[in-house]
Tab-separated table of C-alpha atoms in Angstrom:
chain	number	residue	atom	x	y	z
A	1	UNK	CA	139.181	115.490	113.383
A	2	UNK	CA	140.521	112.333	111.847
A	3	UNK	CA	141.166	113.449	108.300
A	4	UNK	CA	141.147	110.362	106.174
A	5	UNK	CA	143.286	109.493	103.190
A	6	UNK	CA	140.374	109.608	100.823
A	7	UNK	CA	140.373	113.159	99.583
A	8	UNK	CA	143.737	114.891	99.617
A	9	UNK	CA	144.039	116.500	96.190
A	10	UNK	CA	142.502	116.576	92.746
A	11	UNK	CA	144.685	113.699	91.589
A	12	UNK	CA	143.505	111.384	94.378
A	13	UNK	CA	139.884	112.354	93.738
A	14	UNK	CA	140.307	111.551	90.049
A	15	UNK	CA	141.849	108.188	90.914
A	16	UNK	CA	139.030	107.359	93.324
A	17	UNK	CA	136.391	108.222	90.723
A	18	UNK	CA	138.195	106.143	88.107
A	19	UNK	CA	138.230	103.117	90.415
A	20	UNK	CA	134.583	103.776	91.203
A	21	UNK	CA	133.746	103.648	87.498
A	22	UNK	CA	135.619	100.365	87.125
A	23	UNK	CA	133.640	98.880	90.015
A	24	UNK	CA	130.327	99.797	88.328
A	25	UNK	CA	131.120	97.941	85.073
A	26	UNK	CA	130.045	94.452	86.343
A	27	UNK	CA	126.761	95.933	87.603
A	28	UNK	CA	126.163	97.533	84.189
A	29	UNK	CA	126.813	94.237	82.400
A	30	UNK	CA	124.431	92.439	84.749
A	31	UNK	CA	121.773	95.130	84.223
A	32	UNK	CA	121.987	94.618	80.455
A	33	UNK	CA	121.926	90.837	80.841
A	34	UNK	CA	119.011	90.810	83.300
A	35	UNK	CA	116.862	93.367	81.474
A	36	UNK	CA	117.892	92.666	77.888
A	37	UNK	CA	119.392	89.250	77.228
A	38	UNK	CA	117.019	87.194	79.411
A	39	UNK	CA	113.829	88.868	78.041
A	40	UNK	CA	115.264	88.512	74.513
A	41	UNK	CA	115.618	84.750	74.988
A	42	UNK	CA	111.922	84.625	75.880
A	43	UNK	CA	110.422	86.845	73.174
A	44	UNK	CA	113.223	87.172	70.552
A	45	UNK	CA	112.630	90.909	70.254
A	46	UNK	CA	115.692	92.850	69.133
A	47	UNK	CA	114.329	96.043	70.725
A	48	UNK	CA	114.084	94.232	74.050
A	49	UNK	CA	117.718	93.186	73.710
A	50	UNK	CA	119.158	96.648	73.030
A	51	UNK	CA	116.776	98.758	75.128
A	52	UNK	CA	118.823	98.460	78.381
A	53	UNK	CA	121.877	99.690	76.448
A	54	UNK	CA	119.872	102.605	75.043
A	55	UNK	CA	118.567	103.391	78.532
A	56	UNK	CA	122.044	103.462	80.100
A	57	UNK	CA	123.549	105.447	77.232
A	58	UNK	CA	120.714	107.988	77.536
A	59	UNK	CA	121.581	108.633	81.169
A	60	UNK	CA	125.303	108.705	80.462
A	61	UNK	CA	125.112	111.088	77.513
A	62	UNK	CA	122.625	113.356	79.296
A	63	UNK	CA	125.153	113.868	82.101
A	64	UNK	CA	128.042	114.394	79.702
A	65	UNK	CA	126.097	116.793	77.450
A	66	UNK	CA	125.143	118.944	80.412
A	67	UNK	CA	128.789	119.067	81.508
A	68	UNK	CA	129.869	120.079	77.989
A	69	UNK	CA	127.168	122.750	77.801
A	70	UNK	CA	127.963	124.189	81.231
A	71	UNK	CA	131.738	124.190	80.801
A	72	UNK	CA	131.556	125.778	77.336
A	73	UNK	CA	129.098	128.516	78.319
A	74	UNK	CA	130.235	129.402	81.840
A	75	UNK	CA	133.797	128.104	82.173
A	76	UNK	CA	134.828	128.857	78.582
A	77	UNK	CA	136.581	125.501	78.336
A	78	UNK	CA	135.603	121.900	77.727
A	79	UNK	CA	135.599	119.904	80.944
A	80	UNK	CA	133.889	116.576	81.586
A	81	UNK	CA	133.944	115.360	85.193
A	82	UNK	CA	133.971	111.779	86.397
A	83	UNK	CA	131.170	112.715	88.807
A	84	UNK	CA	128.825	113.436	85.937
A	85	UNK	CA	129.523	110.091	84.288
A	86	UNK	CA	128.981	108.322	87.609
A	87	UNK	CA	125.736	110.245	88.191
A	88	UNK	CA	124.251	109.125	84.876
A	89	UNK	CA	125.304	105.490	85.230
A	90	UNK	CA	124.222	104.902	88.831
A	91	UNK	CA	120.898	106.665	88.336
A	92	UNK	CA	120.151	104.330	85.420
A	93	UNK	CA	121.100	101.235	87.405
A	94	UNK	CA	118.750	101.975	90.325
A	95	UNK	CA	115.732	102.763	88.143
A	96	UNK	CA	113.219	100.255	86.758
A	97	UNK	CA	113.811	99.578	83.083
A	98	UNK	CA	110.311	100.878	82.301
A	99	UNK	CA	111.129	104.380	83.560
A	100	UNK	CA	110.535	106.815	80.646
A	101	UNK	CA	113.838	107.922	79.117
A	102	UNK	CA	112.697	111.553	78.847
A	103	UNK	CA	112.027	111.528	82.614
A	104	UNK	CA	115.501	110.139	83.252
A	105	UNK	CA	117.048	112.939	81.168
A	106	UNK	CA	114.980	115.640	82.899
A	107	UNK	CA	116.028	114.304	86.316
A	108	UNK	CA	119.707	114.364	85.335
A	109	UNK	CA	119.487	117.933	84.010
A	110	UNK	CA	117.667	119.161	87.139
A	111	UNK	CA	120.111	117.342	89.399
A	112	UNK	CA	123.076	118.909	87.614
A	113	UNK	CA	121.509	122.363	87.971
A	114	UNK	CA	120.837	121.857	91.691
A	115	UNK	CA	124.406	120.687	92.177
A	116	UNK	CA	125.776	123.868	90.567
A	117	UNK	CA	123.348	126.308	92.186
A	118	UNK	CA	123.507	124.935	95.724
A	119	UNK	CA	127.253	124.251	95.640
A	120	UNK	CA	126.937	121.919	98.621
A	121	UNK	CA	128.680	118.605	99.189
A	122	UNK	CA	126.469	117.295	101.988
A	123	UNK	CA	124.224	115.305	99.654
A	124	UNK	CA	124.782	112.766	96.926
A	125	UNK	CA	123.478	114.135	93.592
A	126	UNK	CA	122.304	110.647	92.594
A	127	UNK	CA	119.790	110.805	95.437
A	128	UNK	CA	118.417	114.117	94.166
A	129	UNK	CA	117.863	112.630	90.713
A	130	UNK	CA	116.253	109.547	92.197
A	131	UNK	CA	114.062	111.724	94.434
A	132	UNK	CA	112.818	113.705	91.427
A	133	UNK	CA	111.857	110.530	89.563
A	134	UNK	CA	110.451	108.997	92.744
A	135	UNK	CA	108.103	111.952	93.315
A	136	UNK	CA	107.007	112.161	89.682
A	137	UNK	CA	106.855	108.510	88.688
A	138	UNK	CA	108.060	105.844	91.110
A	139	UNK	CA	105.819	106.685	94.070
A	140	UNK	CA	103.092	104.677	92.328
A	141	UNK	CA	105.406	101.664	92.338
A	142	UNK	CA	107.224	101.842	95.668
A	143	UNK	CA	104.607	103.289	98.028
A	144	UNK	CA	102.684	100.080	98.498
A	145	UNK	CA	101.214	98.203	101.442
A	146	UNK	CA	103.954	95.655	102.019
A	147	UNK	CA	106.864	94.819	104.261
A	148	UNK	CA	109.888	92.496	104.067
A	149	UNK	CA	108.208	89.651	105.966
A	150	UNK	CA	105.355	89.529	103.446
A	151	UNK	CA	107.889	89.603	100.636
A	152	UNK	CA	109.833	86.765	102.245
A	153	UNK	CA	106.738	84.582	102.628
A	154	UNK	CA	105.845	85.217	98.988
A	155	UNK	CA	109.414	84.273	98.131
A	156	UNK	CA	109.009	80.966	99.964
A	157	UNK	CA	105.595	80.336	98.442
A	158	UNK	CA	107.098	80.600	94.957
A	159	UNK	CA	109.779	78.077	95.982
A	160	UNK	CA	112.504	80.501	94.994
A	161	UNK	CA	116.130	79.550	95.587
A	162	UNK	CA	118.081	81.938	97.817
A	163	UNK	CA	121.289	81.055	95.971
A	164	UNK	CA	119.748	82.187	92.674
A	165	UNK	CA	118.563	85.328	94.442
A	166	UNK	CA	122.118	85.987	95.659
A	167	UNK	CA	123.605	85.690	92.188
A	168	UNK	CA	120.813	87.809	90.699
A	169	UNK	CA	119.097	85.126	88.625
A	170	UNK	CA	115.744	85.981	90.233
A	171	UNK	CA	116.542	89.406	91.656
A	172	UNK	CA	116.647	93.042	90.519
A	173	UNK	CA	120.356	93.230	91.147
A	174	UNK	CA	123.098	90.741	91.895
A	175	UNK	CA	124.219	90.897	95.547
A	176	UNK	CA	127.210	88.804	94.502
A	177	UNK	CA	128.357	91.511	92.088
A	178	UNK	CA	127.770	94.207	94.719
A	179	UNK	CA	129.978	92.325	97.181
A	180	UNK	CA	132.702	91.906	94.561
A	181	UNK	CA	132.540	95.644	93.834
A	182	UNK	CA	132.689	96.376	97.562
A	183	UNK	CA	135.851	94.278	97.918
A	184	UNK	CA	137.433	96.084	94.963
A	185	UNK	CA	136.532	99.550	96.293
A	186	UNK	CA	137.823	98.728	99.779
A	187	UNK	CA	141.047	97.330	98.323
A	188	UNK	CA	141.515	100.488	96.257
A	189	UNK	CA	140.568	102.648	99.266
A	190	UNK	CA	137.938	104.361	97.147
A	191	UNK	CA	135.237	104.268	99.832
A	192	UNK	CA	135.034	104.368	103.611
A	193	UNK	CA	134.931	100.648	104.400
A	194	UNK	CA	133.457	101.001	107.891
A	195	UNK	CA	130.131	102.292	106.573
A	196	UNK	CA	129.162	99.388	104.256
A	197	UNK	CA	130.589	96.647	106.502
A	198	UNK	CA	128.982	97.906	109.726
A	199	UNK	CA	125.718	98.853	108.035
A	200	UNK	CA	125.303	95.452	106.372
A	201	UNK	CA	126.203	93.648	109.612
A	202	UNK	CA	123.837	95.774	111.728
A	203	UNK	CA	120.948	95.357	109.276
A	204	UNK	CA	121.523	91.607	109.233
A	205	UNK	CA	121.478	91.382	113.042
A	206	UNK	CA	118.323	93.509	113.423
A	207	UNK	CA	116.446	91.625	110.691
A	208	UNK	CA	117.586	88.350	112.303
A	209	UNK	CA	116.093	89.494	115.637
A	210	UNK	CA	112.829	90.509	113.947
A	211	UNK	CA	112.641	87.214	112.073
A	212	UNK	CA	113.309	85.291	115.282
A	213	UNK	CA	110.146	86.785	116.822
A	214	UNK	CA	108.110	84.943	114.175
A	215	UNK	CA	110.186	81.754	114.123
A	216	UNK	CA	111.660	82.593	110.739
A	217	UNK	CA	114.951	81.019	109.757
A	218	UNK	CA	118.224	82.831	109.127
A	219	UNK	CA	117.149	82.801	105.466
A	220	UNK	CA	114.866	85.740	106.237
A	221	UNK	CA	117.778	87.960	107.326
A	222	UNK	CA	119.756	86.929	104.246
A	223	UNK	CA	116.723	87.556	102.039
A	224	UNK	CA	116.349	91.051	103.520
A	225	UNK	CA	119.995	91.901	102.843
A	226	UNK	CA	119.823	90.516	99.297
A	227	UNK	CA	116.431	91.962	98.365
A	228	UNK	CA	115.661	95.021	96.257
A	229	UNK	CA	118.590	97.430	95.899
A	230	UNK	CA	119.796	97.323	99.517
A	231	UNK	CA	123.383	96.226	98.819
A	232	UNK	CA	123.670	98.406	95.738
A	233	UNK	CA	122.699	101.531	97.678
A	234	UNK	CA	125.008	100.607	100.550
A	235	UNK	CA	128.048	100.008	98.337
A	236	UNK	CA	127.694	102.654	95.633
A	237	UNK	CA	125.785	105.474	97.347
A	238	UNK	CA	125.834	105.254	101.151
A	239	UNK	CA	129.640	105.061	101.332
A	240	UNK	CA	130.311	108.217	99.329
A	241	UNK	CA	133.484	109.884	100.631
A	242	UNK	CA	132.188	113.457	100.520
A	243	UNK	CA	128.701	113.138	102.001
A	244	UNK	CA	129.611	110.927	104.970
A	245	UNK	CA	131.356	111.704	108.289
A	246	UNK	CA	135.118	112.196	108.278
A	247	UNK	CA	135.835	110.861	111.757
A	248	UNK	CA	136.192	107.126	112.249
A	249	UNK	CA	133.686	107.032	115.109
A	250	UNK	CA	131.338	109.284	113.139
A	251	UNK	CA	131.353	106.707	110.330
A	252	UNK	CA	130.457	103.939	112.780
A	253	UNK	CA	127.534	105.931	114.178
A	254	UNK	CA	126.462	106.889	110.657
A	255	UNK	CA	126.442	103.234	109.556
A	256	UNK	CA	124.430	102.078	112.568
A	257	UNK	CA	121.892	104.897	112.203
A	258	UNK	CA	121.605	104.092	108.502
A	259	UNK	CA	120.646	100.511	109.327
A	260	UNK	CA	118.141	101.550	112.002
A	261	UNK	CA	116.468	104.115	109.749
A	262	UNK	CA	116.293	101.653	106.862
A	263	UNK	CA	114.682	99.008	109.057
A	264	UNK	CA	112.232	101.649	110.287
A	265	UNK	CA	111.174	102.724	106.784
A	266	UNK	CA	111.035	99.177	105.391
A	267	UNK	CA	109.038	97.622	108.231
A	268	UNK	CA	106.964	100.499	109.595
A	269	UNK	CA	106.057	102.504	106.490
A	270	UNK	CA	104.492	101.506	103.156
A	271	UNK	CA	107.626	102.628	101.300
A	272	UNK	CA	109.804	99.999	99.686
A	273	UNK	CA	113.561	100.644	99.400
A	274	UNK	CA	113.740	102.638	102.617
A	275	UNK	CA	117.523	102.689	102.224
A	276	UNK	CA	117.108	105.540	99.720
A	277	UNK	CA	115.320	107.866	102.167
A	278	UNK	CA	117.653	106.849	105.004
A	279	UNK	CA	120.748	107.881	103.055
A	280	UNK	CA	119.099	111.142	102.010
A	281	UNK	CA	118.335	111.996	105.647
A	282	UNK	CA	121.756	111.021	106.989
A	283	UNK	CA	123.612	112.927	104.260
A	284	UNK	CA	122.276	116.068	105.896
A	285	UNK	CA	123.526	114.919	109.305
A	286	UNK	CA	127.060	113.873	108.364
A	287	UNK	CA	128.710	117.085	109.558
A	288	UNK	CA	126.573	117.171	112.711
A	289	UNK	CA	127.636	113.625	113.628
A	290	UNK	CA	131.297	114.599	113.243
A	291	UNK	CA	130.810	117.645	115.465
A	292	UNK	CA	129.027	115.657	118.173
A	293	UNK	CA	131.638	112.888	118.352
A	294	UNK	CA	134.434	115.463	118.419
A	295	UNK	CA	133.165	117.187	121.566
A	296	UNK	CA	134.624	114.543	123.860
A	297	UNK	CA	138.372	113.982	124.169
A	298	UNK	CA	138.223	110.249	124.888
A	299	UNK	CA	137.450	107.846	122.088
A	300	UNK	CA	135.663	105.481	124.475
A	301	UNK	CA	133.251	108.193	125.548
A	302	UNK	CA	132.710	109.208	121.953
A	303	UNK	CA	131.469	105.780	120.966
A	304	UNK	CA	129.943	104.474	124.224
A	305	UNK	CA	127.013	106.871	124.647
A	306	UNK	CA	126.022	106.901	120.937
A	307	UNK	CA	126.114	103.079	120.883
A	308	UNK	CA	123.849	102.853	123.914
A	309	UNK	CA	121.500	105.297	122.200
A	310	UNK	CA	121.531	103.218	118.996
A	311	UNK	CA	120.822	100.003	120.914
A	312	UNK	CA	117.832	101.611	122.648
A	313	UNK	CA	116.480	102.920	119.343
A	314	UNK	CA	116.987	99.502	117.744
A	315	UNK	CA	115.010	97.757	120.486
A	316	UNK	CA	112.291	100.387	120.161
A	317	UNK	CA	112.056	99.858	116.391
A	318	UNK	CA	111.853	96.077	116.849
A	319	UNK	CA	109.082	96.565	119.411
A	320	UNK	CA	107.199	98.853	117.025
A	321	UNK	CA	107.507	96.280	114.249
A	322	UNK	CA	106.122	93.623	116.566
A	323	UNK	CA	103.239	95.893	117.600
A	324	UNK	CA	102.384	96.822	114.003
A	325	UNK	CA	102.226	93.199	112.940
A	326	UNK	CA	99.965	92.381	115.897
A	327	UNK	CA	97.660	95.260	114.991
A	328	UNK	CA	97.196	93.929	111.467
A	329	UNK	CA	96.785	90.365	112.764
A	330	UNK	CA	99.431	89.088	110.424
A	331	UNK	CA	100.347	85.696	111.863
A	332	UNK	CA	103.597	85.272	110.003
A	333	UNK	CA	104.809	82.284	111.978
A	334	UNK	CA	101.625	80.377	111.123
A	335	UNK	CA	101.919	81.374	107.464
A	336	UNK	CA	105.538	80.264	107.502
A	337	UNK	CA	104.538	76.837	108.813
A	338	UNK	CA	101.991	76.544	106.009
A	339	UNK	CA	104.669	77.272	103.418
A	340	UNK	CA	107.086	74.855	105.095
A	341	UNK	CA	105.080	71.794	106.164
C-alpha cells in the first residue's frame, strides 16, 4: 500500500483541517454576497442582507454545540473538533438559501450522532447531512425531468455569458473560487490532488464527446463543469483524505469512476447534482478499490485493466445517453441551431 503523507499524526490532521477551513472562507464570502448583498441591492431588505450570515452561523453553531454537549457529557472535557466546524460550514454552502434553518440543525445533529455511533471513516459526514435534507426536503427540487443539455440550451436562450457563469455572477457557486481553493489545497497538500484533477478532466472529456454528438460547441462541456455544485463537490467533498483510496492507482480509478457515475446520474436519471450520489456510492468502495489494485505486483497491470474497463463503461454510458435522447425525440442539434442562427 502506498501510504500517503496526508494523515500521519494528530498534528498533521489538525494542520490539514486548518488549511481546509482557510480554503472555504472565499466560498463563504461569495455565498453571502450572492445570496445576501445582490438581493439586498434589488429589494433593500435588511433581513435579506443578513439572512445568509444567520444561515451559515446556524449550521456552524449547531455543529459546535453538539461537540460541546458530547464532549462534556461523555468525554468529561471540552473538545471542539475542526471536523465539526467544517461539517456545519460545508453543509450550509451546498444547500439552497431557502432551506429551513430548523431542518439544517436537525440534519447536523443526526449526522453527528451517526458519526459517533457508527464510528466509521468510509463516508463523509457532510454527505449524510445532505442526504437527510435531500430525502426530507430537497427531493422536490432536484428530482426533476431535466438533463444538462436542456439546461445548456436554456442557458443559450437566455443569452447568458459563460464568463459571468465562471465567476459566479449568474451561477449558484463561483467555479473561479473553487479552482482557487483547489490550488491552495493542493499547494498545502491538504487533499489528494489526483482525484479532483483527473475527475474534472474526465468529466470534461466525456461531456465534450456527448456534446459533439449533437454538434454542440466546447462551451457545453465548460458549462457542464461550471454548472450547479459540480466543482464545489469535487474540491471540498470528493477529495476527502479519509474516505478515498490510499493507493495512487486507486485514486486514479476512483476519480474516473466518479466522473462516469456523475455523468450517468446527470444524463440518464431525473436527479440533478448527480455528483452527490456518486461520491456517496464511491465512499463505500474506497477500501475495495485499494484492495483490488493491490492484488497485482506490477503497476502497469494495476492500472491497465481498470482503465480498459472504465473506457468501456464510458462508451456504454455515452451510447445510453444517445439512445435516451432519441427515445424522447429531443433534437438538440436543431434546437441549438435555432438559438444560434
